[in-house]
mmCIF file of C-alpha atoms in Angstrom:
data_model
loop_
_atom_site.group_PDB
_atom_site.id
_atom_site.type_symbol
_atom_site.label_atom_id
_atom_site.label_comp_id
_atom_site.label_asym_id
_atom_site.label_seq_id
_atom_site.Cartn_x
_atom_site.Cartn_y
_atom_site.Cartn_z
ATOM 1 C CA MET H 197 -10.639 -1.963 25.261
ATOM 2 C CA ILE H 198 -12.739 -0.502 22.445
ATOM 3 C CA THR H 199 -16.509 -1.212 23.081
ATOM 4 C CA VAL H 200 -18.726 -1.823 20.049
ATOM 5 C CA LEU H 201 -22.447 -1.868 19.347
ATOM 6 C CA PHE H 202 -23.250 -3.706 16.087
ATOM 7 C CA ALA H 203 -26.571 -2.995 14.480
ATOM 8 C CA ASP H 204 -27.753 -5.304 11.509
ATOM 9 C CA ASP H 205 -30.973 -6.960 10.770
ATOM 10 C CA HIS H 206 -29.262 -10.202 9.488
ATOM 11 C CA GLU H 207 -28.582 -12.530 12.440
ATOM 12 C CA MET H 208 -25.896 -14.514 10.612
ATOM 13 C CA VAL H 209 -23.992 -11.327 9.706
ATOM 14 C CA ARG H 210 -24.122 -10.170 13.367
ATOM 15 C CA ILE H 211 -22.978 -13.527 14.552
ATOM 16 C CA GLY H 212 -20.079 -13.784 12.132
ATOM 17 C CA VAL H 213 -18.701 -10.266 12.550
ATOM 18 C CA SER H 214 -19.261 -10.128 16.259
ATOM 19 C CA ALA H 215 -17.377 -13.504 16.721
ATOM 20 C CA TYR H 216 -14.377 -12.084 14.782
ATOM 21 C CA LEU H 217 -14.315 -8.797 16.581
ATOM 22 C CA SER H 218 -14.707 -10.366 20.052
ATOM 23 C CA ALA H 219 -11.695 -12.479 19.251
ATOM 24 C CA GLN H 220 -9.577 -9.319 19.035
ATOM 25 C CA SER H 221 -7.667 -8.503 22.141
ATOM 26 C CA ASP H 222 -8.606 -4.815 22.051
ATOM 27 C CA ILE H 223 -12.289 -4.978 20.847
ATOM 28 C CA GLU H 224 -15.388 -6.090 22.655
ATOM 29 C CA VAL H 225 -18.901 -6.220 21.222
ATOM 30 C CA ILE H 226 -21.068 -5.216 24.128
ATOM 31 C CA ALA H 227 -24.497 -5.103 22.448
ATOM 32 C CA GLU H 228 -26.261 -6.064 19.155
ATOM 33 C CA ALA H 229 -29.357 -4.492 17.550
ATOM 34 C CA ASP H 230 -31.579 -5.979 14.822
ATOM 35 C CA ASP H 231 -33.264 -2.708 13.765
ATOM 36 C CA GLY H 232 -32.565 1.048 13.899
ATOM 37 C CA GLY H 233 -34.824 1.817 16.790
ATOM 38 C CA ASN H 234 -33.219 -0.797 18.886
ATOM 39 C CA ALA H 235 -29.847 0.598 17.944
ATOM 40 C CA VAL H 236 -30.763 4.080 19.135
ATOM 41 C CA GLU H 237 -31.909 2.694 22.412
ATOM 42 C CA LEU H 238 -28.804 0.554 22.946
ATOM 43 C CA ALA H 239 -26.410 3.324 21.842
ATOM 44 C CA LEU H 240 -27.827 5.798 24.304
ATOM 45 C CA GLU H 241 -27.920 3.227 27.070
ATOM 46 C CA HIS H 242 -24.399 1.786 26.636
ATOM 47 C CA ARG H 243 -22.551 4.674 25.045
ATOM 48 C CA PRO H 244 -20.073 2.379 23.165
ATOM 49 C CA ASP H 245 -16.861 3.721 21.694
ATOM 50 C CA ILE H 246 -17.914 2.693 18.226
ATOM 51 C CA ILE H 247 -21.280 1.860 16.579
ATOM 52 C CA LEU H 248 -21.364 -0.318 13.464
ATOM 53 C CA MET H 249 -24.537 0.567 11.637
ATOM 54 C CA ASP H 250 -26.190 -1.203 8.711
ATOM 55 C CA LEU H 251 -28.232 1.072 6.459
ATOM 56 C CA VAL H 252 -31.187 -1.010 5.402
ATOM 57 C CA MET H 253 -33.137 -2.444 8.319
ATOM 58 C CA GLU H 254 -36.749 -2.913 9.156
ATOM 59 C CA GLU H 255 -38.746 -0.416 11.286
ATOM 60 C CA MET H 256 -36.079 2.232 11.189
ATOM 61 C CA ASP H 257 -33.189 2.374 8.698
ATOM 62 C CA GLY H 258 -29.494 3.144 9.534
ATOM 63 C CA ILE H 259 -29.629 6.815 8.291
ATOM 64 C CA GLU H 260 -32.504 7.677 10.660
ATOM 65 C CA ALA H 261 -30.940 5.796 13.520
ATOM 66 C CA THR H 262 -27.601 7.625 12.910
ATOM 67 C CA LYS H 263 -29.299 10.909 12.830
ATOM 68 C CA ARG H 264 -31.245 10.256 16.068
ATOM 69 C CA ILE H 265 -28.166 8.950 17.916
ATOM 70 C CA VAL H 266 -25.977 11.965 16.850
ATOM 71 C CA ASP H 267 -28.824 14.393 17.732
ATOM 72 C CA GLN H 268 -28.906 13.202 21.255
ATOM 73 C CA TRP H 269 -25.180 12.200 21.542
ATOM 74 C CA PRO H 270 -23.024 14.356 19.194
ATOM 75 C CA GLU H 271 -19.757 12.613 20.286
ATOM 76 C CA ALA H 272 -21.023 9.193 18.941
ATOM 77 C CA LYS H 273 -18.622 7.571 16.484
ATOM 78 C CA ILE H 274 -20.695 5.620 13.866
ATOM 79 C CA ILE H 275 -19.236 3.467 11.116
ATOM 80 C CA ILE H 276 -21.713 2.550 8.332
ATOM 81 C CA VAL H 277 -21.167 -1.015 7.225
ATOM 82 C CA THR H 278 -23.412 -1.622 4.178
ATOM 83 C CA SER H 279 -23.724 -3.160 0.667
ATOM 84 C CA PHE H 280 -24.896 0.104 -0.877
ATOM 85 C CA LEU H 281 -22.996 2.829 -2.564
ATOM 86 C CA ASP H 282 -26.008 4.711 -3.937
ATOM 87 C CA ASP H 283 -25.839 8.486 -3.730
ATOM 88 C CA GLU H 284 -29.146 8.512 -1.879
ATOM 89 C CA LYS H 285 -27.459 6.299 0.787
ATOM 90 C CA VAL H 286 -23.946 7.691 1.018
ATOM 91 C CA TYR H 287 -24.555 11.416 1.314
ATOM 92 C CA PRO H 288 -27.550 11.179 3.780
ATOM 93 C CA ALA H 289 -25.565 8.850 5.927
ATOM 94 C CA LEU H 290 -22.562 11.162 6.129
ATOM 95 C CA GLU H 291 -24.754 14.176 6.562
ATOM 96 C CA ALA H 292 -26.625 12.367 9.423
ATOM 97 C CA GLY H 293 -23.379 12.227 11.287
ATOM 98 C CA ALA H 294 -21.665 8.989 10.399
ATOM 99 C CA THR H 295 -17.879 9.157 10.850
ATOM 100 C CA SER H 296 -16.773 6.274 8.507
ATOM 101 C CA TYR H 297 -18.302 4.253 5.629
ATOM 102 C CA MET H 298 -17.386 0.655 4.919
ATOM 103 C CA LEU H 299 -18.767 -1.909 2.575
ATOM 104 C CA LYS H 300 -19.889 -5.454 3.636
ATOM 105 C CA THR H 301 -17.485 -6.768 0.958
ATOM 106 C CA SER H 302 -14.622 -5.502 3.225
ATOM 107 C CA LYS H 303 -12.691 -8.277 4.999
ATOM 108 C CA ALA H 304 -13.386 -8.620 8.695
ATOM 109 C CA GLU H 305 -9.790 -7.526 9.497
ATOM 110 C CA GLU H 306 -10.497 -4.358 7.538
ATOM 111 C CA ILE H 307 -13.510 -3.562 9.572
ATOM 112 C CA ALA H 308 -11.430 -4.196 12.703
ATOM 113 C CA LYS H 309 -8.809 -1.681 11.396
ATOM 114 C CA ALA H 310 -11.586 0.836 10.628
ATOM 115 C CA ILE H 311 -12.883 0.505 14.157
ATOM 116 C CA ARG H 312 -9.501 1.179 15.667
ATOM 117 C CA ALA H 313 -8.862 4.137 13.285
ATOM 118 C CA THR H 314 -12.289 5.665 13.862
ATOM 119 C CA TYR H 315 -11.715 5.230 17.570
ATOM 120 C CA GLU H 316 -8.506 7.245 17.317
ATOM 121 C CA GLY H 317 -10.300 10.090 15.553
ATOM 122 C CA GLN H 318 -9.849 9.228 11.788
ATOM 123 C CA SER H 319 -12.630 9.073 9.222
ATOM 124 C CA ILE H 320 -12.313 5.886 7.086
ATOM 125 C CA LEU H 321 -14.080 6.102 3.778
ATOM 126 C CA GLU H 322 -14.178 3.389 0.995
ATOM 127 C CA PRO H 323 -12.343 4.642 -2.087
ATOM 128 C CA GLU H 324 -15.581 4.627 -4.032
ATOM 129 C CA VAL H 325 -17.207 6.908 -1.430
ATOM 130 C CA THR H 326 -14.254 9.370 -1.588
ATOM 131 C CA GLY H 327 -14.646 9.356 -5.327
ATOM 132 C CA LYS H 328 -18.311 10.091 -5.198
ATOM 133 C CA ILE H 329 -17.687 12.973 -2.828
ATOM 134 C CA MET H 330 -14.988 14.436 -5.015
ATOM 135 C CA THR H 331 -17.094 14.132 -8.136
ATOM 136 C CA LYS H 332 -20.492 15.280 -6.972
ATOM 137 C CA MET H 333 -19.850 17.675 -4.201
ATOM 138 C CA ARG H 334 -17.383 20.004 -5.974
ATOM 139 C CA LYS H 335 -19.995 22.713 -6.516
ATOM 140 C CA PRO H 336 -19.625 26.369 -5.801
ATOM 141 C CA ASP H 337 -21.593 27.763 -2.824
ATOM 142 C CA VAL H 338 -22.648 31.344 -2.223
ATOM 143 C CA LYS H 339 -20.549 31.383 0.816
ATOM 144 C CA ASP H 340 -16.894 30.182 0.878
ATOM 145 C CA LEU H 341 -16.586 29.680 4.603
ATOM 146 C CA HIS H 342 -13.060 28.358 4.307
ATOM 147 C CA GLU H 343 -11.925 31.868 3.403
ATOM 148 C CA GLU H 344 -12.259 32.642 7.141
ATOM 149 C CA LEU H 345 -9.554 29.981 7.982
ATOM 150 C CA THR H 346 -6.110 31.082 8.898
ATOM 151 C CA LYS H 347 -3.141 29.624 7.037
ATOM 152 C CA ARG H 348 -2.479 27.196 9.953
ATOM 153 C CA GLU H 349 -6.070 26.143 10.131
ATOM 154 C CA MET H 350 -6.034 25.437 6.335
ATOM 155 C CA GLU H 351 -2.923 23.426 6.788
ATOM 156 C CA ILE H 352 -4.489 21.360 9.484
ATOM 157 C CA LEU H 353 -7.724 20.860 7.518
ATOM 158 C CA MET H 354 -5.594 19.372 4.716
ATOM 159 C CA LEU H 355 -4.025 16.937 7.180
ATOM 160 C CA MET H 356 -7.492 16.035 8.431
ATOM 161 C CA ALA H 357 -8.436 15.267 4.809
ATOM 162 C CA GLU H 358 -5.451 12.849 4.722
ATOM 163 C CA GLY H 359 -6.889 11.045 7.683
ATOM 164 C CA LYS H 360 -4.375 12.317 10.218
ATOM 165 C CA THR H 361 -5.295 12.034 13.865
ATOM 166 C CA ASN H 362 -4.801 15.039 16.151
ATOM 167 C CA GLN H 363 -1.634 13.444 17.607
ATOM 168 C CA GLU H 364 -0.246 12.804 14.156
ATOM 169 C CA ILE H 365 -0.925 16.382 13.206
ATOM 170 C CA SER H 366 0.750 17.507 16.370
ATOM 171 C CA ASP H 367 3.858 15.497 15.609
ATOM 172 C CA GLN H 368 4.019 16.575 12.029
ATOM 173 C CA LEU H 369 3.574 20.271 12.723
ATOM 174 C CA PHE H 370 5.604 20.286 15.907
ATOM 175 C CA ILE H 371 2.861 21.916 17.888
ATOM 176 C CA ALA H 372 1.183 20.858 21.134
ATOM 177 C CA LEU H 373 -1.710 18.385 20.948
ATOM 178 C CA LYS H 374 -3.892 20.912 22.932
ATOM 179 C CA THR H 375 -3.189 23.534 20.290
ATOM 180 C CA VAL H 376 -4.175 21.118 17.412
ATOM 181 C CA LYS H 377 -7.503 20.493 19.290
ATOM 182 C CA VAL H 378 -8.095 24.248 19.500
ATOM 183 C CA HIS H 379 -7.417 24.654 15.798
ATOM 184 C CA VAL H 380 -9.740 21.687 14.928
ATOM 185 C CA SER H 381 -12.514 23.287 17.070
ATOM 186 C CA ASN H 382 -12.024 26.617 15.257
ATOM 187 C CA ILE H 383 -12.091 24.993 11.864
ATOM 188 C CA LEU H 384 -15.378 23.118 12.656
ATOM 189 C CA GLY H 385 -16.897 26.408 13.930
ATOM 190 C CA LYS H 386 -15.819 28.492 10.899
ATOM 191 C CA LEU H 387 -16.983 25.869 8.398
ATOM 192 C CA GLN H 388 -20.286 25.471 10.327
ATOM 193 C CA VAL H 389 -19.919 21.729 10.627
ATOM 194 C CA HIS H 390 -20.153 19.542 13.729
ATOM 195 C CA ASP H 391 -17.409 16.892 13.117
ATOM 196 C CA ARG H 392 -14.282 16.094 11.237
ATOM 197 C CA THR H 393 -15.988 13.959 8.602
ATOM 198 C CA GLN H 394 -18.116 16.814 7.477
ATOM 199 C CA ALA H 395 -15.108 19.224 7.564
ATOM 200 C CA VAL H 396 -13.295 16.754 5.213
ATOM 201 C CA ILE H 397 -16.364 16.586 2.958
ATOM 202 C CA TYR H 398 -16.394 20.366 2.793
ATOM 203 C CA ALA H 399 -12.805 20.361 1.743
ATOM 204 C CA PHE H 400 -13.559 17.978 -1.217
ATOM 205 C CA LYS H 401 -16.648 19.840 -2.061
ATOM 206 C CA HIS H 402 -14.722 23.082 -2.438
ATOM 207 C CA ASN H 403 -11.789 21.542 -4.274
ATOM 208 C CA LEU H 404 -9.388 22.339 -1.537
ATOM 209 C CA VAL H 405 -7.794 18.959 -1.545
#
């Protein structure tokens, strides 16, 4: 069972989405928050498998809440669910540590699929978000950290950018799952990022994909 915390300051949105998700056989909404501060408290208390996070909320917004959760619990998997595609919302949310980014215009079943995929280790980004990353973040840096990656690590980074899970990478490359995890850990270390989403963003930014 995939446990979920849903943070949104609109009660009717919480009721509707929570009702749909709770009707799924493999998903359980264990807590709801109506502001960012409450989301941080409940996330650290319940440690859900997935956190659905709205961006615009009273008291504390979703970006700050995401940052505080990830700072205290780096393993947290946070899916942004918002109406906004502004640059000043998208990039800070991903940089704060969000794993996936969905729009509220998405169908409920698409959000459920994103929950399952994120739980399995994938990063689900709306096509518009991916486009923004590709367009704006392809800028040269002083350091090209990816030059430190081995051929195998670069190959795995490309598969990560395709949304492949560790198991799928293992099956495709015919290597042990444990070996894939070691490579992923090395990739994150060499690129100086703390999760798969930021590694994929790095790949887009440096025109590697």
